[in-house]
mmCIF file with all atom_site columns, N, CA and C in Angstrom:
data_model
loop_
_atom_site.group_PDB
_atom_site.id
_atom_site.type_symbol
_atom_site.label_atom_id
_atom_site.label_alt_id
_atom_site.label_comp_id
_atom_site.label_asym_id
_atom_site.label_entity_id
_atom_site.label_seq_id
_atom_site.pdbx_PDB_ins_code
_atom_site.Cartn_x
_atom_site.Cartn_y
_atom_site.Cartn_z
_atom_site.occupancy
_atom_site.B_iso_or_equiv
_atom_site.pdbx_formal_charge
_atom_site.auth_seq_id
_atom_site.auth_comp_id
_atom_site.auth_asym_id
_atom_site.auth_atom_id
_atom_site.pdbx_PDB_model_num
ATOM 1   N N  . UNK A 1 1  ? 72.579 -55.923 -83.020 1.00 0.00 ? 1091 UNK A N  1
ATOM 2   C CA . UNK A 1 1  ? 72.741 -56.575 -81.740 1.00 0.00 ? 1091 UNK A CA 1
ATOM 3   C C  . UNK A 1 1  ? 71.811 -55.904 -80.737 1.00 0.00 ? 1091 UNK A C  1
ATOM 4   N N  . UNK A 1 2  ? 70.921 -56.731 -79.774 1.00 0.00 ? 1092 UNK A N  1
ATOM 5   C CA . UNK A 1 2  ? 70.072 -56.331 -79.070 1.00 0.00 ? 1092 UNK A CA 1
ATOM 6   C C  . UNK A 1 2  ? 70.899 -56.389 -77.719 1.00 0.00 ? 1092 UNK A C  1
ATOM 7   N N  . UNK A 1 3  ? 70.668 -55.102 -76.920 1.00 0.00 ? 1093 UNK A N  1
ATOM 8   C CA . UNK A 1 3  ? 71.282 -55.827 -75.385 1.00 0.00 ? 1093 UNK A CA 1
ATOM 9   C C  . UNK A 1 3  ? 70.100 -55.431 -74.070 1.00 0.00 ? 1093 UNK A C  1
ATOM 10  N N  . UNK A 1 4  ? 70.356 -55.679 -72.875 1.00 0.00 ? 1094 UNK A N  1
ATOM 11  C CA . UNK A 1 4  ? 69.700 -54.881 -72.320 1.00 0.00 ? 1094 UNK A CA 1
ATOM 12  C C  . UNK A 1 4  ? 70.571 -54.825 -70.669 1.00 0.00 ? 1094 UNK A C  1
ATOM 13  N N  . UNK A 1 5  ? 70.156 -53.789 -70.053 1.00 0.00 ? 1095 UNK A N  1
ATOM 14  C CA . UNK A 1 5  ? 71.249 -53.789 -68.455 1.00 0.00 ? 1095 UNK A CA 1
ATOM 15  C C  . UNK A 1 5  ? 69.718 -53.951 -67.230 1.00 0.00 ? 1095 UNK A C  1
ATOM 16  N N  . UNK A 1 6  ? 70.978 -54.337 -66.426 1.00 0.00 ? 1096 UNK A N  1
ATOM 17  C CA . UNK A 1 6  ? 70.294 -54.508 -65.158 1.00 0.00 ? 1096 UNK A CA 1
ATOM 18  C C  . UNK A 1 6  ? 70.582 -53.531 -64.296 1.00 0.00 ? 1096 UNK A C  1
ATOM 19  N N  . UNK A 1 7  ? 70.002 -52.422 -63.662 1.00 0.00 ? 1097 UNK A N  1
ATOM 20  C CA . UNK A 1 7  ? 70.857 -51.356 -63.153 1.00 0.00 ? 1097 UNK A CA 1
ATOM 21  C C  . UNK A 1 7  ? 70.269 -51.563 -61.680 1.00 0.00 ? 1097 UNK A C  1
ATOM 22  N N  . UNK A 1 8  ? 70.976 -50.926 -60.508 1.00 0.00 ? 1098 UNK A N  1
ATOM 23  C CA . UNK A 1 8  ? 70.318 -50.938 -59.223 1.00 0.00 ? 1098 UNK A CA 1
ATOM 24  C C  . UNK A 1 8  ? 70.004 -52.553 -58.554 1.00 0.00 ? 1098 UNK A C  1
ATOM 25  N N  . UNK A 1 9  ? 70.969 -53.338 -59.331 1.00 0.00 ? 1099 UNK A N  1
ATOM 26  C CA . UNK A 1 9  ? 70.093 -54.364 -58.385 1.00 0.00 ? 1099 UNK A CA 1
ATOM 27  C C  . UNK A 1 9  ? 70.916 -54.905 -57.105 1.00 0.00 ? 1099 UNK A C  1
ATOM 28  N N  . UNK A 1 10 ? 70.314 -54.821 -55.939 1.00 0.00 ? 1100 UNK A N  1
ATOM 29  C CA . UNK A 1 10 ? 71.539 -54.807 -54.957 1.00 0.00 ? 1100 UNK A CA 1
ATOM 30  C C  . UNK A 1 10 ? 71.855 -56.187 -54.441 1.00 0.00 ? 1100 UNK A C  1
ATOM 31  N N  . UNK A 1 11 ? 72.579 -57.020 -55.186 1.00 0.00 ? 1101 UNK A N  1
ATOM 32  C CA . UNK A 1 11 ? 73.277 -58.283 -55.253 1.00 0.00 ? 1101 UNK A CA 1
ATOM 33  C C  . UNK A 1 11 ? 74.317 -58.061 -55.465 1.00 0.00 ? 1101 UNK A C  1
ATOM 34  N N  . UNK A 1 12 ? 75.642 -58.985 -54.808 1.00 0.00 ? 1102 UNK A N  1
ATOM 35  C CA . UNK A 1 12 ? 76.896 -58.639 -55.466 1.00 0.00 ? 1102 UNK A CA 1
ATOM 36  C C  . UNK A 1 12 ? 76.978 -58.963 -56.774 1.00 0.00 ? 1102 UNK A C  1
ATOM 37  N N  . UNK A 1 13 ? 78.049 -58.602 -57.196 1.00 0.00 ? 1103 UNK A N  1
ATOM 38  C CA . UNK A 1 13 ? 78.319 -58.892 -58.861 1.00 0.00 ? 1103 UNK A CA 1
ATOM 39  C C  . UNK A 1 13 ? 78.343 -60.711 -59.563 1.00 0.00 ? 1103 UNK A C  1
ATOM 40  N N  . UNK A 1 14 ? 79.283 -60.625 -58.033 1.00 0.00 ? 1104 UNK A N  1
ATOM 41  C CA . UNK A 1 14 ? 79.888 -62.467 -58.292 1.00 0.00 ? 1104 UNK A CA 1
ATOM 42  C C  . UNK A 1 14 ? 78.691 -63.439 -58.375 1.00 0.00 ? 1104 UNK A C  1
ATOM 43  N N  . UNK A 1 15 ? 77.738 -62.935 -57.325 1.00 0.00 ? 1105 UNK A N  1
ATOM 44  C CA . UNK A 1 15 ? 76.352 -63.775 -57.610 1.00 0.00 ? 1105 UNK A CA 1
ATOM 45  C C  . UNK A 1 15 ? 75.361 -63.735 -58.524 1.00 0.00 ? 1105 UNK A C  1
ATOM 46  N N  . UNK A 1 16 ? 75.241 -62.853 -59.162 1.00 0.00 ? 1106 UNK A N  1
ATOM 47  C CA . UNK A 1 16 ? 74.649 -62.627 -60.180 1.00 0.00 ? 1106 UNK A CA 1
ATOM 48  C C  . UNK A 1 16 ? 75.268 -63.139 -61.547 1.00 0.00 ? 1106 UNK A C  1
ATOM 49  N N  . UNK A 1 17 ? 76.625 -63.296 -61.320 1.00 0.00 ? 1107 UNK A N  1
ATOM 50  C CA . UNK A 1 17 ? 77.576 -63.441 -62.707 1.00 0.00 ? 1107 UNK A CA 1
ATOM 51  C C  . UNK A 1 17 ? 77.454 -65.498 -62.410 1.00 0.00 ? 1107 UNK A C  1
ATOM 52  N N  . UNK A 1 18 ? 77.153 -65.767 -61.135 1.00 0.00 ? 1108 UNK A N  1
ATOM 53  C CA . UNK A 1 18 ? 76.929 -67.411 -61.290 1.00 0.00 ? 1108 UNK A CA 1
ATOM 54  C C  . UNK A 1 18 ? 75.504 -67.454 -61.707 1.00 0.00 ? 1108 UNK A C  1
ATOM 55  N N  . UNK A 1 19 ? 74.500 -66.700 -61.623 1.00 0.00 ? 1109 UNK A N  1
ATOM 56  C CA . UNK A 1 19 ? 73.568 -67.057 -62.574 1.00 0.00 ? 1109 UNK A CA 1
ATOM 57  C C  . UNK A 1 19 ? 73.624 -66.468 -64.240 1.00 0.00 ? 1109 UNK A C  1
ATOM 58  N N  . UNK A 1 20 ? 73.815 -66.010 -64.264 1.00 0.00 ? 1110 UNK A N  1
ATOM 59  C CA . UNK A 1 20 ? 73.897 -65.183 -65.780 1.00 0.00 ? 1110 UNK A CA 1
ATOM 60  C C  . UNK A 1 20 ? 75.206 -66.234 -66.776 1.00 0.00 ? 1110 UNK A C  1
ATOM 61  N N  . UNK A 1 21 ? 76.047 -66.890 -65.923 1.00 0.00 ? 1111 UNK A N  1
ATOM 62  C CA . UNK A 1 21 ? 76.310 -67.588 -66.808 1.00 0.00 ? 1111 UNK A CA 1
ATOM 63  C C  . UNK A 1 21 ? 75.988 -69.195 -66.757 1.00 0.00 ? 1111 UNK A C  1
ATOM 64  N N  . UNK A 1 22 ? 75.559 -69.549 -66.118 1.00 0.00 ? 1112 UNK A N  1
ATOM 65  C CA . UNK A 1 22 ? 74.558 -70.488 -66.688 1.00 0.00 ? 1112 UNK A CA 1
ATOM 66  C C  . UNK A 1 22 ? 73.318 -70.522 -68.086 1.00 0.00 ? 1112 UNK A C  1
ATOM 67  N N  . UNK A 1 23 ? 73.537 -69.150 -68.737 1.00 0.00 ? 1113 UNK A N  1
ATOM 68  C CA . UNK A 1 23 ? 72.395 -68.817 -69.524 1.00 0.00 ? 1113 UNK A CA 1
ATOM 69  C C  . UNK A 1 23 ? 73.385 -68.381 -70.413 1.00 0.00 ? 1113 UNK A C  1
ATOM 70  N N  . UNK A 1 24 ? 74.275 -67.974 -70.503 1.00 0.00 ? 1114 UNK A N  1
ATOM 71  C CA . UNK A 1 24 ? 75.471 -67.297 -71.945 1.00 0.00 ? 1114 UNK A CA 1
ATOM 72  C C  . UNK A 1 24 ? 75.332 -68.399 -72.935 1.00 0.00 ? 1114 UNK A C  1
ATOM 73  N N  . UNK A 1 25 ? 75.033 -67.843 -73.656 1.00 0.00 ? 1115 UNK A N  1
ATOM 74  C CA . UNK A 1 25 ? 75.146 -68.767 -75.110 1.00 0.00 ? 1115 UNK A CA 1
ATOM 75  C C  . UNK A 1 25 ? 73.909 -69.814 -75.372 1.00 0.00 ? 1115 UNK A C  1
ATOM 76  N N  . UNK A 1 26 ? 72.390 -69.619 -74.578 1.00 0.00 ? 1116 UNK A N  1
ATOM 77  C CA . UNK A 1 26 ? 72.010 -70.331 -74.791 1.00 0.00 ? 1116 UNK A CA 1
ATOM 78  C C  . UNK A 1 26 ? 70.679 -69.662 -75.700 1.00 0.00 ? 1116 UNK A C  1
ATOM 79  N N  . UNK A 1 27 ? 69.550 -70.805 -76.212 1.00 0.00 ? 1117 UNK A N  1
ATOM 80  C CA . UNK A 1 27 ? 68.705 -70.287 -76.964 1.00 0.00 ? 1117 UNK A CA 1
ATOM 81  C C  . UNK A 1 27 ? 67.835 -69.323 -75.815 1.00 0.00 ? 1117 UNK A C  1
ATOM 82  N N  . UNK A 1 28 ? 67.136 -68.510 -76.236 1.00 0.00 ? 1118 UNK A N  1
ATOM 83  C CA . UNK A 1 28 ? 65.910 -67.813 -75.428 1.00 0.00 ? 1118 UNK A CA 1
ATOM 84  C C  . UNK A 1 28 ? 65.390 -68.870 -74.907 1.00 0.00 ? 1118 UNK A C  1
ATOM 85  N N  . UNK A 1 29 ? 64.453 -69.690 -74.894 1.00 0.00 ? 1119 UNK A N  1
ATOM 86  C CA . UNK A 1 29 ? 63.168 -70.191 -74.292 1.00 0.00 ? 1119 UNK A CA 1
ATOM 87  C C  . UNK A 1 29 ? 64.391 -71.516 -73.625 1.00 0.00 ? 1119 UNK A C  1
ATOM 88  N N  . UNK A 1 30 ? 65.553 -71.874 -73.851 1.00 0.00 ? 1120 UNK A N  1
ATOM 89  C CA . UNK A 1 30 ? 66.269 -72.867 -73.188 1.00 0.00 ? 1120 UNK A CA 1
ATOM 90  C C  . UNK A 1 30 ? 66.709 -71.794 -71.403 1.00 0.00 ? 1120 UNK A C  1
ATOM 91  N N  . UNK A 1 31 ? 67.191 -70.919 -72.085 1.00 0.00 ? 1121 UNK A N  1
ATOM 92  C CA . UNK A 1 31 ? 67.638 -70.078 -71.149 1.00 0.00 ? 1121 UNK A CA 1
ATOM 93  C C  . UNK A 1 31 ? 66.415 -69.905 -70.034 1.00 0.00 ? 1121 UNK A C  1
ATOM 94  N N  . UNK A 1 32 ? 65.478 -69.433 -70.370 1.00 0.00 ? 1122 UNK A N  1
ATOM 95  C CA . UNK A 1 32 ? 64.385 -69.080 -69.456 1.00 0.00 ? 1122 UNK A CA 1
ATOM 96  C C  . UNK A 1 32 ? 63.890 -70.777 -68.489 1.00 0.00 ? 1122 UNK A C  1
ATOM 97  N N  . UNK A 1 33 ? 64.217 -71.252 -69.327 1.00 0.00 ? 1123 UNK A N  1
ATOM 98  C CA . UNK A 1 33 ? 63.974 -73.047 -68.854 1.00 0.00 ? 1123 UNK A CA 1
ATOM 99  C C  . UNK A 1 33 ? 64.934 -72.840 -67.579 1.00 0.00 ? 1123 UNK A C  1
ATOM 100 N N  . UNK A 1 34 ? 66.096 -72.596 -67.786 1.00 0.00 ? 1124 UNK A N  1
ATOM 101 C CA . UNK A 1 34 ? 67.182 -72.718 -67.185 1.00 0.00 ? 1124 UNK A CA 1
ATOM 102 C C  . UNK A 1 34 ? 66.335 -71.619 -65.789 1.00 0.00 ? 1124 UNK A C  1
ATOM 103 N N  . UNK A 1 35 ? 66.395 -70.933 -65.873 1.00 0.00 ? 1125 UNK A N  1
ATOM 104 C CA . UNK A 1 35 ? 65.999 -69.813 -65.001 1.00 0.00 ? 1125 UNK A CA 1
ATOM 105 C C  . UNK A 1 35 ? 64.743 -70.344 -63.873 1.00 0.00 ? 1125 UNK A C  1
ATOM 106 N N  . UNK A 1 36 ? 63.710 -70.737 -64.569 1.00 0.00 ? 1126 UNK A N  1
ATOM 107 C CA . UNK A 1 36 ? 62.659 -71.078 -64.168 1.00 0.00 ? 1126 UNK A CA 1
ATOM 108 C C  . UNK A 1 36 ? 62.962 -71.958 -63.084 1.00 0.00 ? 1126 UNK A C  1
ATOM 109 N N  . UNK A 1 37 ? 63.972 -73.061 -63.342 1.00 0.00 ? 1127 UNK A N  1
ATOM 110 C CA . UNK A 1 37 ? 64.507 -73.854 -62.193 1.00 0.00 ? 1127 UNK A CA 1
ATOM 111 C C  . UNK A 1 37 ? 65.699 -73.309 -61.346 1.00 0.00 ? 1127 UNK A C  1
ATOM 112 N N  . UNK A 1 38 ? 66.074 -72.371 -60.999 1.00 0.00 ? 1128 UNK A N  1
ATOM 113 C CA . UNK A 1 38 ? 66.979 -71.980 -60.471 1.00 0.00 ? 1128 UNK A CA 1
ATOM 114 C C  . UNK A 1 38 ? 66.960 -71.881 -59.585 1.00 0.00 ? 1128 UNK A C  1
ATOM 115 N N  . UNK A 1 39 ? 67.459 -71.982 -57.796 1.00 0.00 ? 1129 UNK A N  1
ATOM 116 C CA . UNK A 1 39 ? 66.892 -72.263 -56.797 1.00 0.00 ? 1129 UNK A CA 1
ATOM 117 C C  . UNK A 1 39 ? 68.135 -70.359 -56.163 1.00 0.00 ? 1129 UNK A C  1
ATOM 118 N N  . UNK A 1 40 ? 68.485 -69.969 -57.115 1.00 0.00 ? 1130 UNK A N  1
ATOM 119 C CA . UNK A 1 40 ? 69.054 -68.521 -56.345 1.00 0.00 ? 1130 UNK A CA 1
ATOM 120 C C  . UNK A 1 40 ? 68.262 -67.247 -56.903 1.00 0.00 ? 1130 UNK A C  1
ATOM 121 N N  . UNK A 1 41 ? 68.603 -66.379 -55.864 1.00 0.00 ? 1131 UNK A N  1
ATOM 122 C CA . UNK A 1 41 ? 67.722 -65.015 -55.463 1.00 0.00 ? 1131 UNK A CA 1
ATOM 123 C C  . UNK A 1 41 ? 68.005 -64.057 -56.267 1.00 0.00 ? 1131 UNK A C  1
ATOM 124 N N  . UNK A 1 42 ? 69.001 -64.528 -57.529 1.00 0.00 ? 1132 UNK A N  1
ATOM 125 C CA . UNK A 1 42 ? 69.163 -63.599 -58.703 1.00 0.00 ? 1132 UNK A CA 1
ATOM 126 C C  . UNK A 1 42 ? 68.613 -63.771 -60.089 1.00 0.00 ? 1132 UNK A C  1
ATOM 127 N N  . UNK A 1 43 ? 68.180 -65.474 -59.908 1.00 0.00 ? 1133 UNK A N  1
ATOM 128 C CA . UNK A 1 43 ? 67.628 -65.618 -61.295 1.00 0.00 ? 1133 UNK A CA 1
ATOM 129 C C  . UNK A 1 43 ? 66.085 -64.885 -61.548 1.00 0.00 ? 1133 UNK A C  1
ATOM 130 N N  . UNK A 1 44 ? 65.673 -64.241 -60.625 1.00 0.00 ? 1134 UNK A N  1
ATOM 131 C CA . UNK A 1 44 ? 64.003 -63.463 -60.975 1.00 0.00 ? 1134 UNK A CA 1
ATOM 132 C C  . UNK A 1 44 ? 64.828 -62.086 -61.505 1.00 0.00 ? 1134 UNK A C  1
ATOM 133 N N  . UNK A 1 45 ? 65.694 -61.408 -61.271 1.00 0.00 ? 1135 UNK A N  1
ATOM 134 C CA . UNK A 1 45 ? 65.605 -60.273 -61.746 1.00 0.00 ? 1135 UNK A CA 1
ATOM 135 C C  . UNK A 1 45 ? 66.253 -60.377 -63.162 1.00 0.00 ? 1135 UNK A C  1
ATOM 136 N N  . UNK A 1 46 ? 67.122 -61.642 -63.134 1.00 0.00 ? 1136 UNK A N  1
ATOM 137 C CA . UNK A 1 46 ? 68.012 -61.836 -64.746 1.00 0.00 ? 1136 UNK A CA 1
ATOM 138 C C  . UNK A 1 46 ? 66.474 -62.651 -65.379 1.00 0.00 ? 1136 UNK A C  1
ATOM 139 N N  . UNK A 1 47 ? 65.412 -63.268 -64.974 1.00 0.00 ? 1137 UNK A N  1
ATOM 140 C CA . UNK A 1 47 ? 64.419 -63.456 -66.082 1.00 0.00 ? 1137 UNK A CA 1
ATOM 141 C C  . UNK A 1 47 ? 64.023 -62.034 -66.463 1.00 0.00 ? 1137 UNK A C  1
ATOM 142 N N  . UNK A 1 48 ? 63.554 -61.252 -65.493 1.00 0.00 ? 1138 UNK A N  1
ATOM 143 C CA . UNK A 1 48 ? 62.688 -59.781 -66.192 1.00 0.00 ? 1138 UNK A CA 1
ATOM 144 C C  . UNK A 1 48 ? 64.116 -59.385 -66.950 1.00 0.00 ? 1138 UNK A C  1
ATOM 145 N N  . UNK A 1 49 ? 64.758 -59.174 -66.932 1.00 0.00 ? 1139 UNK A N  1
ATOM 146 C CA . UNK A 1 49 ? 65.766 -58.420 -67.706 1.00 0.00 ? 1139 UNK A CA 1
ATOM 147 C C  . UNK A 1 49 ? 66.107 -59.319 -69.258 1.00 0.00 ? 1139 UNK A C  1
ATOM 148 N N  . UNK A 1 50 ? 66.057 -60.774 -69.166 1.00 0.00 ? 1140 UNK A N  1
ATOM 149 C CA . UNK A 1 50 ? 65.896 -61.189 -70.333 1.00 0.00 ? 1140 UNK A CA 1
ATOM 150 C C  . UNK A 1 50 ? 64.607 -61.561 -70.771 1.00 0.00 ? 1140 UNK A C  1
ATOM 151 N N  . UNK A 1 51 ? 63.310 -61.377 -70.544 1.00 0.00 ? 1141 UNK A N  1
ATOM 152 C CA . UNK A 1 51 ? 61.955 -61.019 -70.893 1.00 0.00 ? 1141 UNK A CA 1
ATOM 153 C C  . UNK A 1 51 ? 61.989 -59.544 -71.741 1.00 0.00 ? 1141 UNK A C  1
ATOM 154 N N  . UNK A 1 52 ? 62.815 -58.299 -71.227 1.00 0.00 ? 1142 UNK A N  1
ATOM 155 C CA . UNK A 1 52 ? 62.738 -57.291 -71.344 1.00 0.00 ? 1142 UNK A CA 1
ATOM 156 C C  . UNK A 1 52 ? 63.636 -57.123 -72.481 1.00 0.00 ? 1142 UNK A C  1
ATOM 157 N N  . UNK A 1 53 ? 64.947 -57.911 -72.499 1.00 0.00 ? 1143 UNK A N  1
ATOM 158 C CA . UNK A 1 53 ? 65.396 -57.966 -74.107 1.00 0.00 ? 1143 UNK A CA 1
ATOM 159 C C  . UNK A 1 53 ? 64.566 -58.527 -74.859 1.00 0.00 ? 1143 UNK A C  1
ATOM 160 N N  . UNK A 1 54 ? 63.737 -59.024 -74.576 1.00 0.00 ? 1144 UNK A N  1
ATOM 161 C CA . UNK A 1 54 ? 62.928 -60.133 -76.092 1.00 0.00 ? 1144 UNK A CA 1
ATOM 162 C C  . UNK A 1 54 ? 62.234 -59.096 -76.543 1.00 0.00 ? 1144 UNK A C  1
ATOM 163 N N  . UNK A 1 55 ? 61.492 -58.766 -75.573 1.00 0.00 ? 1145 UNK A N  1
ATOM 164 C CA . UNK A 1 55 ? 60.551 -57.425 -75.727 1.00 0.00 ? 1145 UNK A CA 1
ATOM 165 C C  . UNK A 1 55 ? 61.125 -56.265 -76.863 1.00 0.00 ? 1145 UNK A C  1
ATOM 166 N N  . UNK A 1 56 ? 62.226 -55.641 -76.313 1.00 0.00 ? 1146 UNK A N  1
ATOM 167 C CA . UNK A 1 56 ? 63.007 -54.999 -77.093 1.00 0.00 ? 1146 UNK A CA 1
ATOM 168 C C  . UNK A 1 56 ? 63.255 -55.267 -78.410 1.00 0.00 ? 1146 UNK A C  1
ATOM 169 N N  . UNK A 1 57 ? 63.631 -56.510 -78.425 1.00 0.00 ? 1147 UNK A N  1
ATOM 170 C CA . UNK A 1 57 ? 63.965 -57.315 -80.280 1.00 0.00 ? 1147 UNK A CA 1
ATOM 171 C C  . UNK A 1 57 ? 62.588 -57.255 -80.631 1.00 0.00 ? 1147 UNK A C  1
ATOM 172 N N  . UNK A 1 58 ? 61.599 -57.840 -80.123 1.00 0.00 ? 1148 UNK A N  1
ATOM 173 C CA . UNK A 1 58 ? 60.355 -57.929 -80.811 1.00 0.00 ? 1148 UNK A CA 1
ATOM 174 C C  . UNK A 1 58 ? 60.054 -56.869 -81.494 1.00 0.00 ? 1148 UNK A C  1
ATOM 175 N N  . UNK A 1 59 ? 60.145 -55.481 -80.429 1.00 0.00 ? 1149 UNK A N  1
ATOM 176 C CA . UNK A 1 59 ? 59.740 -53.523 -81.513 1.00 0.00 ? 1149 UNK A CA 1
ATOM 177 C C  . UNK A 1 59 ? 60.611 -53.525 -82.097 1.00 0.00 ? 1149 UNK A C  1
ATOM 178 N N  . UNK A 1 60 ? 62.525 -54.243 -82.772 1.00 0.00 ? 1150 UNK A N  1
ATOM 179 C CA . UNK A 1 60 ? 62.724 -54.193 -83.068 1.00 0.00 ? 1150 UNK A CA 1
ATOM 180 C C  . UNK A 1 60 ? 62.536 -55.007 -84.343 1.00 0.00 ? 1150 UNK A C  1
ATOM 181 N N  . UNK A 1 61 ? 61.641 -55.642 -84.528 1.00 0.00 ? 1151 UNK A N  1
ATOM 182 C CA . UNK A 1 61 ? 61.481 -56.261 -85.934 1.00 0.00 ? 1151 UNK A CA 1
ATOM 183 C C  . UNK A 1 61 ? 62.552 -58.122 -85.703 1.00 0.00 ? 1151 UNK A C  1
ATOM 184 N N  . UNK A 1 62 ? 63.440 -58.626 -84.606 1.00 0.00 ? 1152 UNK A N  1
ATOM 185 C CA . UNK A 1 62 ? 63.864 -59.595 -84.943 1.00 0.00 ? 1152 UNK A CA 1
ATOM 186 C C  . UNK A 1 62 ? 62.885 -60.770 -84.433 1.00 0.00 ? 1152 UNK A C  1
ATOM 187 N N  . UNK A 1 63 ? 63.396 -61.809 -84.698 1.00 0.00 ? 1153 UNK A N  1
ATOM 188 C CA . UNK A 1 63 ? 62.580 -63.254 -84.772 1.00 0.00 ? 1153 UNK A CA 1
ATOM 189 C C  . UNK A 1 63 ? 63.570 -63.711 -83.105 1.00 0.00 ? 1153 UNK A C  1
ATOM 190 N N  . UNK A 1 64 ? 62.161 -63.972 -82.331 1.00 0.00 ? 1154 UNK A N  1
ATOM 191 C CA . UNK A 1 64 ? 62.042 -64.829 -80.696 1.00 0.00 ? 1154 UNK A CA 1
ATOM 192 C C  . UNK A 1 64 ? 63.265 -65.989 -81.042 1.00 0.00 ? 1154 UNK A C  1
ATOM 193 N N  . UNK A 1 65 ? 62.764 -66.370 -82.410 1.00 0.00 ? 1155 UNK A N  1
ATOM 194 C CA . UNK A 1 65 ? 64.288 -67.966 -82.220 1.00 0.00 ? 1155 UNK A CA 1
ATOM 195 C C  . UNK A 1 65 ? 65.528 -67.464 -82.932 1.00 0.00 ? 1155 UNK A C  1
ATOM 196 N N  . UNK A 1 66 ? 65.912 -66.736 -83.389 1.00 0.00 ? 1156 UNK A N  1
ATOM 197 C CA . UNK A 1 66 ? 67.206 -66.582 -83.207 1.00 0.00 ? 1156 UNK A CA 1
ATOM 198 C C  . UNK A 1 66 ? 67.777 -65.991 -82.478 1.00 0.00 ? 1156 UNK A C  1
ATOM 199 N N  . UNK A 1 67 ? 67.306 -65.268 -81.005 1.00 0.00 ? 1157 UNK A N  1
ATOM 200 C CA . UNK A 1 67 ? 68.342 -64.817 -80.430 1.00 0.00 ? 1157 UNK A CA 1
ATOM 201 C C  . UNK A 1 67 ? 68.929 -65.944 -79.102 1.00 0.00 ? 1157 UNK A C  1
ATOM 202 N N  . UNK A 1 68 ? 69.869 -65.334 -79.339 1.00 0.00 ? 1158 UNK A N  1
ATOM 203 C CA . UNK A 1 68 ? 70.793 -65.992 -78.321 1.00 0.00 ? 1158 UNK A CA 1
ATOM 204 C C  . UNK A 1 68 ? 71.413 -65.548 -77.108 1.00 0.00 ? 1158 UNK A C  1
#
């Protein structure tokens, strides 16, 4: 299991947790779709942070389409 955190980012929790779940359970490149259109001030730091898990899986040897 790959994860990755967001530390320091000074947004409340609750707003960040309405973007982040709009993206739970979805494919990578759907998710980032999702993001790309997002019209709130939390979805840029939840893209680098899920850019930065892919990244992570990638030195780890897994495959871009199966994560979720």
């Amino acid at each position: 299991m790959f994860s990755a955190t967001l530390n320091n980012q000074r947004t409340s929790p609750r707003k960040v947790r309405l973007v982040s779940d709009l993206i739970k359970g979805k494919t990578v490149l759907n998710a980032l779709d999702i993001l790309s259109v997002t019209p709130k001030r939390a979805a840029d730091p939840i893209t680098k942070l899920l850019q930065s898990a892919i990244a992570n899986a990638k030195m780890q040897g897994a495959s871009v389409d199966s994560l979720v």
